Amino acid sequence: MNNDSMVIYLAILIGISVLVLGLILFKSLFFSAKNESILKFIQQKNYDDAIKNLRKLVQKDDSNSFAHFCLGEVYFHLEHYDWALPHFRKVIQLNKYNQDVQEIKTRERLAEIFLHYKQLEEAQKELLLILKLKPNDYNYYYRVGDIFYQRHYPDNAGAYYQKALEINPNHVDSLFRIGEILYHSKRTSEALDHLKQCININPACSKAHYYIGMIYLDSRNYNHAVQEFSVSVRDAEYRVQSLYQKGRALMESGHSEKGVFELERGLFYVTENDSASLALRYLLAKGYEETRNLASALEQWEYISQINPDYRDVKKKLNDFS
């Protein structure tokens, strides 16, 4: 090959290389712009246009992890979890991650969807896989522990709460859960220590005040129990049971009228006829009995009997007053 031929050959080769690189760059820029427009649709909550464009991408290339991830995100935000699930699963299957498609975020979404459907073990598996990627994140240890707690494995739950505390000693929720587990295990001294740590970090931690109140009530330290329930009653989640236990503490300490007042407050917040509300009504009837308000006591027994005719000694009470 002479020099002229070599020059022509190199020129052609360089031209082809430039053309290929140009096409690759053009394709990259085109899809980058396309992705940005889709992300903009999602940010603006223009989900219809986002879905339309994403479906086209998936139809052209089912291995497009970006399209599957974004479809999962859109359906997740629309609360169509059954539609979001297969797209997030596809992302995991493709195993192609980048700045826009992150494994942790994908597994987070899967865990949230499984929790929505009460598939606790599946959610837990996803969180454990995230822990392998983020081994120093106390929040994931707490969340794994919480699922063990919901699955009624308190020892396993406690171990993960403890790991969360090793990373963040001031994590109130982990301290509280350990305190709660210890309380139900009758290890009241250790429970009290953890619960008081919660209060030291967050004085407004109502659920910790509630269990501290229960520990005082169990030991007949009525004054301190009443003080704790007076704080925990501020939390709507603990309001009814706090008023019930406060009323109980007052009645057991000989203050029946004050106890009745707190139980009546509790009854005001009752929204359903569950076991807790029946227990409150029963104790309230006892308070009415002790304060000689027999008509009101009878009213509560009759109400309880309509819900559960065999509740404790209600049938006997009604027979005695008939």
mmCIF file with all atom_site columns, N, CA and C in Angstrom, residues 89-130:
data_model
loop_
_atom_site.group_PDB
_atom_site.id
_atom_site.type_symbol
_atom_site.label_atom_id
_atom_site.label_alt_id
_atom_site.label_comp_id
_atom_site.label_asym_id
_atom_site.label_entity_id
_atom_site.label_seq_id
_atom_site.pdbx_PDB_ins_code
_atom_site.Cartn_x
_atom_site.Cartn_y
_atom_site.Cartn_z
_atom_site.occupancy
_atom_site.B_iso_or_equiv
_atom_site.pdbx_formal_charge
_atom_site.auth_seq_id
_atom_site.auth_comp_id
_atom_site.auth_asym_id
_atom_site.auth_atom_id
_atom_site.pdbx_PDB_model_num
ATOM 1   N N  . ARG A 1 89  ? -39.791 -4.458  40.318 1.00 0.00 ? 89  ARG A N  1
ATOM 2   C CA . ARG A 1 89  ? -39.185 -5.791  40.250 1.00 0.00 ? 89  ARG A CA 1
ATOM 3   C C  . ARG A 1 89  ? -38.346 -5.943  38.978 1.00 0.00 ? 89  ARG A C  1
ATOM 4   N N  . LYS A 1 90  ? -38.816 -5.368  37.885 1.00 0.00 ? 90  LYS A N  1
ATOM 5   C CA . LYS A 1 90  ? -38.082 -5.423  36.618 1.00 0.00 ? 90  LYS A CA 1
ATOM 6   C C  . LYS A 1 90  ? -36.753 -4.693  36.742 1.00 0.00 ? 90  LYS A C  1
ATOM 7   N N  . VAL A 1 91  ? -36.756 -3.567  37.444 1.00 0.00 ? 91  VAL A N  1
ATOM 8   C CA . VAL A 1 91  ? -35.519 -2.804  37.657 1.00 0.00 ? 91  VAL A CA 1
ATOM 9   C C  . VAL A 1 91  ? -34.499 -3.665  38.396 1.00 0.00 ? 91  VAL A C  1
ATOM 10  N N  . ILE A 1 92  ? -34.956 -4.359  39.429 1.00 0.00 ? 92  ILE A N  1
ATOM 11  C CA . ILE A 1 92  ? -34.059 -5.241  40.184 1.00 0.00 ? 92  ILE A CA 1
ATOM 12  C C  . ILE A 1 92  ? -33.528 -6.350  39.283 1.00 0.00 ? 92  ILE A C  1
ATOM 13  N N  . GLN A 1 93  ? -34.395 -6.904  38.471 1.00 0.00 ? 93  GLN A N  1
ATOM 14  C CA . GLN A 1 93  ? -34.006 -7.985  37.559 1.00 0.00 ? 93  GLN A CA 1
ATOM 15  C C  . GLN A 1 93  ? -32.957 -7.506  36.546 1.00 0.00 ? 93  GLN A C  1
ATOM 16  N N  . LEU A 1 94  ? -33.147 -6.301  36.007 1.00 0.00 ? 94  LEU A N  1
ATOM 17  C CA . LEU A 1 94  ? -32.214 -5.753  35.017 1.00 0.00 ? 94  LEU A CA 1
ATOM 18  C C  . LEU A 1 94  ? -30.855 -5.435  35.637 1.00 0.00 ? 94  LEU A C  1
ATOM 19  N N  . ASN A 1 95  ? -30.875 -5.018  36.916 1.00 0.00 ? 95  ASN A N  1
ATOM 20  C CA . ASN A 1 95  ? -29.637 -4.760  37.659 1.00 0.00 ? 95  ASN A CA 1
ATOM 21  C C  . ASN A 1 95  ? -28.741 -3.732  36.947 1.00 0.00 ? 95  ASN A C  1
ATOM 22  N N  . LYS A 1 96  ? -29.363 -2.703  36.393 1.00 0.00 ? 96  LYS A N  1
ATOM 23  C CA . LYS A 1 96  ? -28.621 -1.625  35.723 1.00 0.00 ? 96  LYS A CA 1
ATOM 24  C C  . LYS A 1 96  ? -28.951 -0.314  36.437 1.00 0.00 ? 96  LYS A C  1
ATOM 25  N N  . TYR A 1 97  ? -27.999 0.159   37.229 1.00 0.00 ? 97  TYR A N  1
ATOM 26  C CA . TYR A 1 97  ? -28.260 1.327   38.067 1.00 0.00 ? 97  TYR A CA 1
ATOM 27  C C  . TYR A 1 97  ? -27.378 2.504   37.655 1.00 0.00 ? 97  TYR A C  1
ATOM 28  N N  . ASN A 1 98  ? -27.894 3.679   37.904 1.00 0.00 ? 98  ASN A N  1
ATOM 29  C CA . ASN A 1 98  ? -27.147 4.905   37.635 1.00 0.00 ? 98  ASN A CA 1
ATOM 30  C C  . ASN A 1 98  ? -27.690 6.000   38.550 1.00 0.00 ? 98  ASN A C  1
ATOM 31  N N  . GLN A 1 99  ? -27.375 7.240   38.226 1.00 0.00 ? 99  GLN A N  1
ATOM 32  C CA . GLN A 1 99  ? -27.804 8.355   39.082 1.00 0.00 ? 99  GLN A CA 1
ATOM 33  C C  . GLN A 1 99  ? -29.326 8.470   39.157 1.00 0.00 ? 99  GLN A C  1
ATOM 34  N N  . ASP A 1 100 ? -29.995 8.163   38.051 1.00 0.00 ? 100 ASP A N  1
ATOM 35  C CA . ASP A 1 100 ? -31.458 8.278   38.010 1.00 0.00 ? 100 ASP A CA 1
ATOM 36  C C  . ASP A 1 100 ? -32.169 7.015   38.477 1.00 0.00 ? 100 ASP A C  1
ATOM 37  N N  . VAL A 1 101 ? -31.485 5.904   38.427 1.00 0.00 ? 101 VAL A N  1
ATOM 38  C CA . VAL A 1 101 ? -32.080 4.610   38.811 1.00 0.00 ? 101 VAL A CA 1
ATOM 39  C C  . VAL A 1 101 ? -31.189 3.984   39.876 1.00 0.00 ? 101 VAL A C  1
ATOM 40  N N  . GLN A 1 102 ? -31.573 4.136   41.136 1.00 0.00 ? 102 GLN A N  1
ATOM 41  C CA . GLN A 1 102 ? -30.738 3.683   42.246 1.00 0.00 ? 102 GLN A CA 1
ATOM 42  C C  . GLN A 1 102 ? -31.339 2.442   42.908 1.00 0.00 ? 102 GLN A C  1
ATOM 43  N N  . GLU A 1 103 ? -30.468 1.506   43.232 1.00 0.00 ? 103 GLU A N  1
ATOM 44  C CA . GLU A 1 103 ? -30.934 0.249   43.824 1.00 0.00 ? 103 GLU A CA 1
ATOM 45  C C  . GLU A 1 103 ? -31.610 0.488   45.170 1.00 0.00 ? 103 GLU A C  1
ATOM 46  N N  . ILE A 1 104 ? -31.029 1.335   46.000 1.00 0.00 ? 104 ILE A N  1
ATOM 47  C CA . ILE A 1 104 ? -31.597 1.574   47.333 1.00 0.00 ? 104 ILE A CA 1
ATOM 48  C C  . ILE A 1 104 ? -33.004 2.144   47.224 1.00 0.00 ? 104 ILE A C  1
ATOM 49  N N  . LYS A 1 105 ? -33.183 3.121   46.347 1.00 0.00 ? 105 LYS A N  1
ATOM 50  C CA . LYS A 1 105 ? -34.505 3.729   46.170 1.00 0.00 ? 105 LYS A CA 1
ATOM 51  C C  . LYS A 1 105 ? -35.508 2.702   45.658 1.00 0.00 ? 105 LYS A C  1
ATOM 52  N N  . THR A 1 106 ? -35.063 1.847   44.742 1.00 0.00 ? 106 THR A N  1
ATOM 53  C CA . THR A 1 106 ? -35.953 0.818   44.190 1.00 0.00 ? 106 THR A CA 1
ATOM 54  C C  . THR A 1 106 ? -36.389 -0.154  45.274 1.00 0.00 ? 106 THR A C  1
ATOM 55  N N  . ARG A 1 107 ? -35.441 -0.607  46.074 1.00 0.00 ? 107 ARG A N  1
ATOM 56  C CA . ARG A 1 107 ? -35.780 -1.559  47.145 1.00 0.00 ? 107 ARG A CA 1
ATOM 57  C C  . ARG A 1 107 ? -36.612 -0.885  48.236 1.00 0.00 ? 107 ARG A C  1
ATOM 58  N N  . GLU A 1 108 ? -36.379 0.405   48.452 1.00 0.00 ? 108 GLU A N  1
ATOM 59  C CA . GLU A 1 108 ? -37.222 1.171   49.386 1.00 0.00 ? 108 GLU A CA 1
ATOM 60  C C  . GLU A 1 108 ? -38.675 1.120   48.943 1.00 0.00 ? 108 GLU A C  1
ATOM 61  N N  . ARG A 1 109 ? -38.893 1.369   47.662 1.00 0.00 ? 109 ARG A N  1
ATOM 62  C CA . ARG A 1 109 ? -40.258 1.357   47.128 1.00 0.00 ? 109 ARG A CA 1
ATOM 63  C C  . ARG A 1 109 ? -40.878 -0.033  47.257 1.00 0.00 ? 109 ARG A C  1
ATOM 64  N N  . LEU A 1 110 ? -40.107 -1.056  46.950 1.00 0.00 ? 110 LEU A N  1
ATOM 65  C CA . LEU A 1 110 ? -40.622 -2.422  47.081 1.00 0.00 ? 110 LEU A CA 1
ATOM 66  C C  . LEU A 1 110 ? -41.018 -2.704  48.527 1.00 0.00 ? 110 LEU A C  1
ATOM 67  N N  . ALA A 1 111 ? -40.170 -2.279  49.472 1.00 0.00 ? 111 ALA A N  1
ATOM 68  C CA . ALA A 1 111 ? -40.474 -2.495  50.892 1.00 0.00 ? 111 ALA A CA 1
ATOM 69  C C  . ALA A 1 111 ? -41.765 -1.781  51.288 1.00 0.00 ? 111 ALA A C  1
ATOM 70  N N  . GLU A 1 112 ? -41.935 -0.547  50.820 1.00 0.00 ? 112 GLU A N  1
ATOM 71  C CA . GLU A 1 112 ? -43.146 0.216   51.145 1.00 0.00 ? 112 GLU A CA 1
ATOM 72  C C  . GLU A 1 112 ? -44.394 -0.445  50.565 1.00 0.00 ? 112 GLU A C  1
ATOM 73  N N  . ILE A 1 113 ? -44.274 -0.962  49.349 1.00 0.00 ? 113 ILE A N  1
ATOM 74  C CA . ILE A 1 113 ? -45.418 -1.635  48.717 1.00 0.00 ? 113 ILE A CA 1
ATOM 75  C C  . ILE A 1 113 ? -45.763 -2.910  49.476 1.00 0.00 ? 113 ILE A C  1
ATOM 76  N N  . PHE A 1 114 ? -44.751 -3.682  49.842 1.00 0.00 ? 114 PHE A N  1
ATOM 77  C CA . PHE A 1 114 ? -45.003 -4.919  50.592 1.00 0.00 ? 114 PHE A CA 1
ATOM 78  C C  . PHE A 1 114 ? -45.632 -4.609  51.952 1.00 0.00 ? 114 PHE A C  1
ATOM 79  N N  . LEU A 1 115 ? -45.182 -3.538  52.585 1.00 0.00 ? 115 LEU A N  1
ATOM 80  C CA . LEU A 1 115 ? -45.787 -3.141  53.862 1.00 0.00 ? 115 LEU A CA 1
ATOM 81  C C  . LEU A 1 115 ? -47.242 -2.739  53.672 1.00 0.00 ? 115 LEU A C  1
ATOM 82  N N  . HIS A 1 116 ? -47.520 -2.059  52.568 1.00 0.00 ? 116 HIS A N  1
ATOM 83  C CA . HIS A 1 116 ? -48.906 -1.670  52.271 1.00 0.00 ? 116 HIS A CA 1
ATOM 84  C C  . HIS A 1 116 ? -49.802 -2.895  52.181 1.00 0.00 ? 116 HIS A C  1
ATOM 85  N N  . TYR A 1 117 ? -49.281 -3.960  51.598 1.00 0.00 ? 117 TYR A N  1
ATOM 86  C CA . TYR A 1 117 ? -50.065 -5.187  51.440 1.00 0.00 ? 117 TYR A CA 1
ATOM 87  C C  . TYR A 1 117 ? -49.879 -6.162  52.612 1.00 0.00 ? 117 TYR A C  1
ATOM 88  N N  . LYS A 1 118 ? -49.252 -5.678  53.697 1.00 0.00 ? 118 LYS A N  1
ATOM 89  C CA . LYS A 1 118 ? -49.041 -6.482  54.908 1.00 0.00 ? 118 LYS A CA 1
ATOM 90  C C  . LYS A 1 118 ? -48.164 -7.708  54.651 1.00 0.00 ? 118 LYS A C  1
ATOM 91  N N  . GLN A 1 119 ? -47.336 -7.644  53.624 1.00 0.00 ? 119 GLN A N  1
ATOM 92  C CA . GLN A 1 119 ? -46.391 -8.726  53.339 1.00 0.00 ? 119 GLN A CA 1
ATOM 93  C C  . GLN A 1 119 ? -45.082 -8.410  54.077 1.00 0.00 ? 119 GLN A C  1
ATOM 94  N N  . LEU A 1 120 ? -45.120 -8.623  55.387 1.00 0.00 ? 120 LEU A N  1
ATOM 95  C CA . LEU A 1 120 ? -44.041 -8.156  56.255 1.00 0.00 ? 120 LEU A CA 1
ATOM 96  C C  . LEU A 1 120 ? -42.705 -8.819  55.948 1.00 0.00 ? 120 LEU A C  1
ATOM 97  N N  . GLU A 1 121 ? -42.714 -10.120 55.703 1.00 0.00 ? 121 GLU A N  1
ATOM 98  C CA . GLU A 1 121 ? -41.459 -10.818 55.439 1.00 0.00 ? 121 GLU A CA 1
ATOM 99  C C  . GLU A 1 121 ? -40.800 -10.317 54.163 1.00 0.00 ? 121 GLU A C  1
ATOM 100 N N  . GLU A 1 122 ? -41.600 -10.076 53.120 1.00 0.00 ? 122 GLU A N  1
ATOM 101 C CA . GLU A 1 122 ? -41.049 -9.581  51.858 1.00 0.00 ? 122 GLU A CA 1
ATOM 102 C C  . GLU A 1 122 ? -40.459 -8.184  52.046 1.00 0.00 ? 122 GLU A C  1
ATOM 103 N N  . ALA A 1 123 ? -41.158 -7.344  52.797 1.00 0.00 ? 123 ALA A N  1
ATOM 104 C CA . ALA A 1 123 ? -40.645 -5.997  53.079 1.00 0.00 ? 123 ALA A CA 1
ATOM 105 C C  . ALA A 1 123 ? -39.332 -6.079  53.845 1.00 0.00 ? 123 ALA A C  1
ATOM 106 N N  . GLN A 1 124 ? -39.299 -6.982  54.803 1.00 0.00 ? 124 GLN A N  1
ATOM 107 C CA . GLN A 1 124 ? -38.099 -7.137  55.621 1.00 0.00 ? 124 GLN A CA 1
ATOM 108 C C  . GLN A 1 124 ? -36.904 -7.592  54.785 1.00 0.00 ? 124 GLN A C  1
ATOM 109 N N  . LYS A 1 125 ? -37.142 -8.477  53.831 1.00 0.00 ? 125 LYS A N  1
ATOM 110 C CA . LYS A 1 125 ? -36.060 -8.942  52.948 1.00 0.00 ? 125 LYS A CA 1
ATOM 111 C C  . LYS A 1 125 ? -35.440 -7.771  52.188 1.00 0.00 ? 125 LYS A C  1
ATOM 112 N N  . GLU A 1 126 ? -36.291 -6.877  51.700 1.00 0.00 ? 126 GLU A N  1
ATOM 113 C CA . GLU A 1 126 ? -35.785 -5.718  50.960 1.00 0.00 ? 126 GLU A CA 1
ATOM 114 C C  . GLU A 1 126 ? -34.955 -4.807  51.858 1.00 0.00 ? 126 GLU A C  1
ATOM 115 N N  . LEU A 1 127 ? -35.421 -4.586  53.076 1.00 0.00 ? 127 LEU A N  1
ATOM 116 C CA . LEU A 1 127 ? -34.693 -3.718  54.002 1.00 0.00 ? 127 LEU A CA 1
ATOM 117 C C  . LEU A 1 127 ? -33.360 -4.335  54.408 1.00 0.00 ? 127 LEU A C  1
ATOM 118 N N  . LEU A 1 128 ? -33.330 -5.655  54.551 1.00 0.00 ? 128 LEU A N  1
ATOM 119 C CA . LEU A 1 128 ? -32.072 -6.337  54.882 1.00 0.00 ? 128 LEU A CA 1
ATOM 120 C C  . LEU A 1 128 ? -31.072 -6.220  53.737 1.00 0.00 ? 128 LEU A C  1
ATOM 121 N N  . LEU A 1 129 ? -31.565 -6.273  52.506 1.00 0.00 ? 129 LEU A N  1
ATOM 122 C CA . LEU A 1 129 ? -30.684 -6.091  51.346 1.00 0.00 ? 129 LEU A CA 1
ATOM 123 C C  . LEU A 1 129 ? -30.160 -4.657  51.284 1.00 0.00 ? 129 LEU A C  1
ATOM 124 N N  . ILE A 1 130 ? -30.995 -3.697  51.675 1.00 0.00 ? 130 ILE A N  1
ATOM 125 C CA . ILE A 1 130 ? -30.535 -2.306  51.728 1.00 0.00 ? 130 ILE A CA 1
ATOM 126 C C  . ILE A 1 130 ? -29.454 -2.152  52.793 1.00 0.00 ? 130 ILE A C  1
#
